GROMACS .gro file of C-alpha atoms in nm:
model
  272
    1MET     CA    1  -1.418   0.700   0.030
    2GLN     CA    2  -1.431   0.877   0.367
    3ASN     CA    3  -1.124   0.906   0.588
    4ILE     CA    4  -1.079   0.598   0.803
    5LEU     CA    5  -1.082   0.648   1.180
    6PRO     CA    6  -0.737   0.612   1.344
    7PHE     CA    7  -0.701   0.315   1.577
    8TYR     CA    8  -0.633   0.536   1.880
    9SER     CA    9  -0.955   0.732   1.822
   10GLN     CA   10  -1.202   0.444   1.826
   11ASN     CA   11  -1.212   0.405   2.208
   12GLY     CA   12  -1.323   0.045   2.196
   13SER     CA   13  -1.633   0.128   1.989
   14ILE     CA   14  -1.766  -0.163   1.789
   15ASN     CA   15  -1.931   0.084   1.548
   16GLY     CA   16  -1.595   0.249   1.486
   17ILE     CA   17  -1.435  -0.084   1.402
   18GLN     CA   18  -1.714  -0.177   1.163
   19ARG     CA   19  -1.661   0.148   0.968
   20GLY     CA   20  -1.294   0.062   0.926
   21LEU     CA   21  -0.978   0.146   1.117
   22ASN     CA   22  -0.647   0.306   1.021
   23PHE     CA   23  -0.364   0.137   1.213
   24GLY     CA   24  -0.101   0.346   1.035
   25SER     CA   25   0.144   0.596   1.181
   26ALA     CA   26   0.363   0.873   1.040
   27HIS     CA   27   0.670   0.649   1.059
   28ALA     CA   28   0.591   0.278   1.027
   29THR     CA   29   0.858   0.012   0.977
   30ILE     CA   30   0.874  -0.358   0.907
   31MET     CA   31   1.172  -0.409   1.136
   32ASN     CA   32   1.185  -0.296   1.497
   33HIS     CA   33   1.453  -0.026   1.494
   34GLY     CA   34   1.430   0.039   1.869
   35SER     CA   35   1.324   0.401   1.827
   36GLN     CA   36   1.013   0.552   1.981
   37SER     CA   37   0.969   0.763   1.667
   38TYR     CA   38   0.889   0.447   1.467
   39GLN     CA   39   0.596   0.210   1.502
   40SER     CA   40   0.675  -0.141   1.383
   41VAL     CA   41   0.435  -0.360   1.188
   42ASN     CA   42   0.433  -0.604   1.482
   43GLN     CA   43   0.290  -0.331   1.703
   44GLN     CA   44   0.018  -0.271   1.447
   45LEU     CA   45  -0.049  -0.645   1.425
   46ARG     CA   46  -0.116  -0.646   1.800
   47GLN     CA   47  -0.363  -0.362   1.750
   48VAL     CA   48  -0.536  -0.559   1.474
   49PHE     CA   49  -0.553  -0.865   1.701
   50ASP     CA   50  -0.704  -0.658   1.985
   51SER     CA   51  -0.962  -0.507   1.749
   52LEU     CA   52  -1.064  -0.846   1.610
   53GLN     CA   53  -1.089  -0.984   1.965
   54LEU     CA   54  -1.327  -0.698   2.049
   55LEU     CA   55  -1.536  -0.786   1.744
   56GLN     CA   56  -1.564  -1.146   1.855
   57LEU     CA   57  -1.662  -1.042   2.207
   58GLN     CA   58  -1.938  -0.801   2.100
   59LEU     CA   59  -2.071  -0.982   1.793
   60SER     CA   60  -2.170  -1.342   1.752
   61GLU     CA   61  -1.887  -1.571   1.639
   62ASP     CA   62  -2.045  -1.619   1.297
   63ARG     CA   63  -2.103  -1.244   1.242
   64ALA     CA   64  -1.752  -1.157   1.354
   65LEU     CA   65  -1.599  -1.422   1.127
   66SER     CA   66  -1.805  -1.306   0.829
   67PHE     CA   67  -1.704  -0.945   0.890
   68ILE     CA   68  -1.333  -1.030   0.921
   69LYS     CA   69  -1.333  -1.245   0.607
   70SER     CA   70  -1.507  -0.976   0.402
   71SER     CA   71  -1.282  -0.692   0.525
   72ILE     CA   72  -0.993  -0.565   0.313
   73PHE     CA   73  -0.657  -0.499   0.478
   74TYR     CA   74  -0.423  -0.251   0.307
   75LEU     CA   75  -0.051  -0.284   0.387
   76SER     CA   76   0.207  -0.020   0.296
   77PHE     CA   77   0.543  -0.073   0.465
   78GLY     CA   78   0.914  -0.071   0.386
   79LYS     CA   79   0.981   0.292   0.292
   80ASP     CA   80   1.085   0.395   0.642
   81ASP     CA   81   1.305   0.087   0.681
   82PHE     CA   82   1.504   0.187   0.373
   83ILE     CA   83   1.515   0.551   0.487
   84GLU     CA   84   1.652   0.441   0.826
   85LEU     CA   85   1.919   0.235   0.648
   86LEU     CA   86   2.007   0.532   0.424
   87LEU     CA   87   2.042   0.758   0.727
   88GLN     CA   88   2.262   0.504   0.904
   89ASN     CA   89   2.482   0.469   0.594
   90ALA     CA   90   2.511   0.847   0.568
   91LEU     CA   91   2.617   0.870   0.932
   92GLY     CA   92   2.845   0.567   0.908
   93THR     CA   93   2.654   0.387   1.184
   94ALA     CA   94   2.496   0.108   0.980
   95LYS     CA   95   2.565  -0.241   1.109
   96GLN     CA   96   2.716  -0.453   0.832
   97ASN     CA   97   2.533  -0.772   0.925
   98SER     CA   98   2.385  -0.800   0.576
   99THR     CA   99   2.420  -0.650   0.233
  100ASP     CA  100   2.158  -0.408   0.101
  101LYS     CA  101   2.026  -0.687  -0.124
  102GLU     CA  102   1.994  -0.921   0.173
  103PHE     CA  103   1.819  -0.641   0.361
  104ALA     CA  104   1.558  -0.620   0.085
  105HIS     CA  105   1.501  -0.997   0.109
  106ILE     CA  106   1.470  -0.980   0.488
  107LEU     CA  107   1.205  -0.708   0.460
  108ALA     CA  108   1.009  -0.907   0.200
  109ASP     CA  109   1.025  -1.220   0.416
  110GLN     CA  110   0.895  -1.023   0.714
  111MET     CA  111   0.603  -0.890   0.511
  112ILE     CA  112   0.510  -1.243   0.409
  113HIS     CA  113   0.517  -1.332   0.779
  114VAL     CA  114   0.276  -1.042   0.841
  115ILE     CA  115   0.039  -1.171   0.572
  116ARG     CA  116   0.051  -1.519   0.725
  117ASN     CA  117  -0.028  -1.374   1.069
  118LEU     CA  118  -0.327  -1.188   0.929
  119TYR     CA  119  -0.442  -1.503   0.753
  120ALA     CA  120  -0.421  -1.690   1.084
  121MET     CA  121  -0.665  -1.427   1.220
  122ASN     CA  122  -0.906  -1.525   0.938
  123VAL     CA  123  -0.820  -1.220   0.726
  124LYS     CA  124  -0.869  -1.330   0.365
  125ARG     CA  125  -0.841  -1.011   0.158
  126ILE     CA  126  -0.510  -0.824   0.161
  127ILE     CA  127  -0.363  -0.549  -0.057
  128CYS     CA  128   0.013  -0.501  -0.029
  129MET     CA  129   0.188  -0.195  -0.172
  130GLY     CA  130   0.543  -0.180  -0.303
  131ILE     CA  131   0.781   0.113  -0.249
  132LEU     CA  132   0.832   0.415  -0.474
  133PRO     CA  133   1.184   0.473  -0.617
  134LEU     CA  134   1.355   0.625  -0.311
  135GLY     CA  135   1.668   0.691  -0.515
  136CYS     CA  136   1.477   0.980  -0.676
  137THR     CA  137   1.370   1.148  -0.349
  138PRO     CA  138   1.491   1.505  -0.290
  139ARG     CA  139   1.701   1.424   0.018
  140VAL     CA  140   1.882   1.137  -0.155
  141LEU     CA  141   1.952   1.359  -0.457
  142LEU     CA  142   2.089   1.630  -0.229
  143ASN     CA  143   2.315   1.383  -0.048
  144GLN     CA  144   2.442   1.259  -0.383
  145TYR     CA  145   2.511   1.613  -0.501
  146ASN     CA  146   2.697   1.703  -0.181
  147SER     CA  147   2.917   1.396  -0.210
  148THR     CA  148   3.004   1.437  -0.580
  149ALA     CA  149   2.988   1.810  -0.659
  150GLN     CA  150   3.306   1.985  -0.771
  151PRO     CA  151   3.407   2.325  -0.626
  152HIS     CA  152   3.315   2.519  -0.942
  153ASP     CA  153   2.990   2.337  -1.022
  154ASP     CA  154   2.695   2.569  -1.081
  155ASP     CA  155   2.391   2.423  -0.901
  156ASP     CA  156   2.162   2.517  -1.189
  157ASP     CA  157   2.388   2.364  -1.454
  158VAL     CA  158   2.468   2.030  -1.289
  159ALA     CA  159   2.220   1.765  -1.400
  160ARG     CA  160   2.185   1.487  -1.145
  161GLY     CA  161   2.003   1.164  -1.214
  162CYS     CA  162   1.838   0.939  -0.960
  163VAL     CA  163   2.061   0.726  -0.740
  164GLU     CA  164   2.012   0.397  -0.922
  165GLU     CA  165   2.198   0.192  -0.661
  166ILE     CA  166   1.922   0.271  -0.412
  167ASN     CA  167   1.646   0.217  -0.667
  168VAL     CA  168   1.791  -0.124  -0.752
  169HIS     CA  169   1.751  -0.237  -0.390
  170VAL     CA  170   1.397  -0.096  -0.370
  171LEU     CA  171   1.308  -0.277  -0.693
  172GLU     CA  172   1.464  -0.594  -0.550
  173TYR     CA  173   1.234  -0.564  -0.248
  174ASN     CA  174   0.931  -0.507  -0.471
  175ARG     CA  175   1.025  -0.800  -0.696
  176GLU     CA  176   1.087  -1.037  -0.406
  177LEU     CA  177   0.763  -0.942  -0.232
  178ARG     CA  178   0.564  -0.971  -0.556
  179GLU     CA  179   0.703  -1.320  -0.625
  180GLN     CA  180   0.648  -1.444  -0.270
  181ILE     CA  181   0.289  -1.316  -0.275
  182SER     CA  182   0.236  -1.503  -0.604
  183GLU     CA  183   0.359  -1.821  -0.433
  184LEU     CA  184   0.119  -1.760  -0.143
  185HIS     CA  185  -0.169  -1.763  -0.393
  186VAL     CA  186  -0.099  -2.130  -0.453
  187GLU     CA  187  -0.070  -2.213  -0.083
  188LEU     CA  188  -0.354  -2.001   0.059
  189THR     CA  189  -0.619  -2.090  -0.195
  190ASP     CA  190  -0.906  -1.924  -0.007
  191ALA     CA  191  -0.723  -1.590   0.028
  192GLN     CA  192  -0.733  -1.294  -0.211
  193LEU     CA  193  -0.391  -1.126  -0.223
  194LEU     CA  194  -0.309  -0.819  -0.430
  195PHE     CA  195   0.031  -0.658  -0.489
  196CYS     CA  196   0.068  -0.304  -0.628
  197ASP     CA  197   0.380  -0.105  -0.707
  198ALA     CA  198   0.498   0.183  -0.925
  199LYS     CA  199   0.826   0.147  -1.115
  200ASP     CA  200   0.859   0.479  -1.194
  201VAL     CA  201   1.099   1.382  -1.048
  202LYS     CA  202   1.315   1.559  -0.826
  203SER     CA  203   1.251   1.873  -0.622
  204ALA     CA  204   1.029   1.867  -0.315
  205CYS     CA  205   0.727   2.097  -0.312
  206CYS     CA  206   0.776   2.177   0.056
  207GLY     CA  207   1.132   2.244   0.166
  208LEU     CA  208   1.423   2.482   0.124
  209GLY     CA  209   1.757   2.471  -0.056
  210MET     CA  210   1.870   2.250  -0.340
  211TYR     CA  211   1.595   2.003  -0.445
  212GLY     CA  212   1.395   2.150  -0.153
  213ALA     CA  213   1.588   1.902   0.061
  214GLU     CA  214   1.836   2.102   0.269
  215VAL     CA  215   1.561   2.201   0.514
  216GLY     CA  216   1.259   1.973   0.541
  217CYS     CA  217   0.895   2.080   0.539
  218LEU     CA  218   0.833   2.256   0.871
  219SER     CA  219   0.501   2.419   0.780
  220LYS     CA  220   0.265   2.452   0.483
  221ASP     CA  221   0.384   2.811   0.443
  222MET     CA  222   0.702   2.664   0.294
  223ALA     CA  223   0.510   2.476   0.025
  224CYS     CA  224   0.525   2.557  -0.345
  225ASP     CA  225   0.236   2.720  -0.530
  226LYS     CA  226   0.179   2.429  -0.770
  227GLU     CA  227   0.194   2.105  -0.575
  228ALA     CA  228   0.045   1.913  -0.870
  229SER     CA  229   0.360   1.981  -1.073
  230HIS     CA  230   0.579   1.797  -0.821
  231VAL     CA  231   0.628   1.426  -0.756
  232TRP     CA  232   0.764   1.473  -0.404
  233TRP     CA  233   0.597   1.668  -0.122
  234ASP     CA  234   0.895   1.670   0.114
  235LEU     CA  235   1.222   1.483   0.170
  236TYR     CA  236   1.083   1.134   0.103
  237ASN     CA  237   0.703   1.149   0.064
  238PRO     CA  238   0.503   1.190  -0.259
  239THR     CA  239   0.253   1.471  -0.318
  240LYS     CA  240  -0.124   1.438  -0.309
  241ALA     CA  241  -0.121   1.445  -0.689
  242VAL     CA  242   0.104   1.138  -0.704
  243ASN     CA  243  -0.089   0.959  -0.431
  244SER     CA  244  -0.410   1.033  -0.621
  245LEU     CA  245  -0.255   0.898  -0.942
  246LEU     CA  246  -0.143   0.583  -0.761
  247ALA     CA  247  -0.486   0.544  -0.598
  248ASP     CA  248  -0.665   0.575  -0.934
  249SER     CA  249  -0.421   0.331  -1.093
  250ALA     CA  250  -0.458   0.081  -0.811
  251TRP     CA  251  -0.838   0.113  -0.819
  252SER     CA  252  -0.907   0.087  -1.192
  253SER     CA  253  -0.570   0.033  -1.370
  254ASN     CA  254  -0.618   0.381  -1.517
  255PRO     CA  255  -0.381   0.536  -1.614
  256LEU     CA  256  -0.134   0.266  -1.501
  257PRO     CA  257  -0.189  -0.106  -1.431
  258ILE     CA  258   0.014  -0.126  -1.109
  259CYS     CA  259  -0.169  -0.406  -0.923
  260ARG     CA  260  -0.141  -0.778  -0.978
  261PRO     CA  261  -0.322  -1.008  -1.045
  262MET     CA  262  -0.613  -0.758  -1.071
  263ASN     CA  263  -0.699  -0.401  -0.977
  264ILE     CA  264  -0.873  -0.313  -0.650
  265GLN     CA  265  -1.209  -0.247  -0.820
  266GLU     CA  266  -1.206  -0.604  -0.952
  267PHE     CA  267  -1.075  -0.721  -0.615
  268PHE     CA  268  -1.393  -0.591  -0.446
  269THR     CA  269  -1.612  -0.806  -0.670
  270VAL     CA  270  -1.435  -1.134  -0.589
  271SER     CA  271  -1.612  -1.342  -0.326
  272VAL     CA  272  -1.422  -1.529  -0.056
   0.00000   0.00000   0.00000
């Protein structure tokens, strides 16, 4: 599949929209964190709405509706919300309005709201991705080491496992979102909804210091020689090898069946 054109590059072209659009950004969140460095899912929803309005203006109503219903929308959110929470906890600036478990439920509820909004725009085919185990990311492992290491610990001799407390909350988000999407299947009978996640690894390929996490990836010159041997590319993001593995698994259930109730290849064959 060819790279999808970014939303900001399509310049109102109907041909660009019909080839597919990428509404994503480097840092995309479910919640609005009030930072210009993050783009919230609500901002992307407005972009989707504008694009679909353009379709309806330049195509006939029937053609536009048929195109929208046959299009597949791929949603991958939540990682940056948890990362923002982790950073706030590390700095001691997190607002204690909810527990981490409640936070996971709030994020899942918001994603269901997003799916409902898309459905209201006549979008009928949606793929929703879960979150990878952030408790195994290089930066989290480094923070754990710095907070628990003893003065005479040898970095090479101290074995550190993933931070399961963080993974528990990520898994709670994935579980809650998966169950709510299953419930939507019953309610939105003419919609095709797919949920994919990976349940399950430590050093970043691109970075410096312990776990490659003390200094983040500033340029490709910092990258390791064998990216394919790493799970993580930088502080929080997986390598191309892992993304390729997840893509193959999501597409054909090979090598891992990570999508429910079917894989994406089967999803394409289902009529709406």
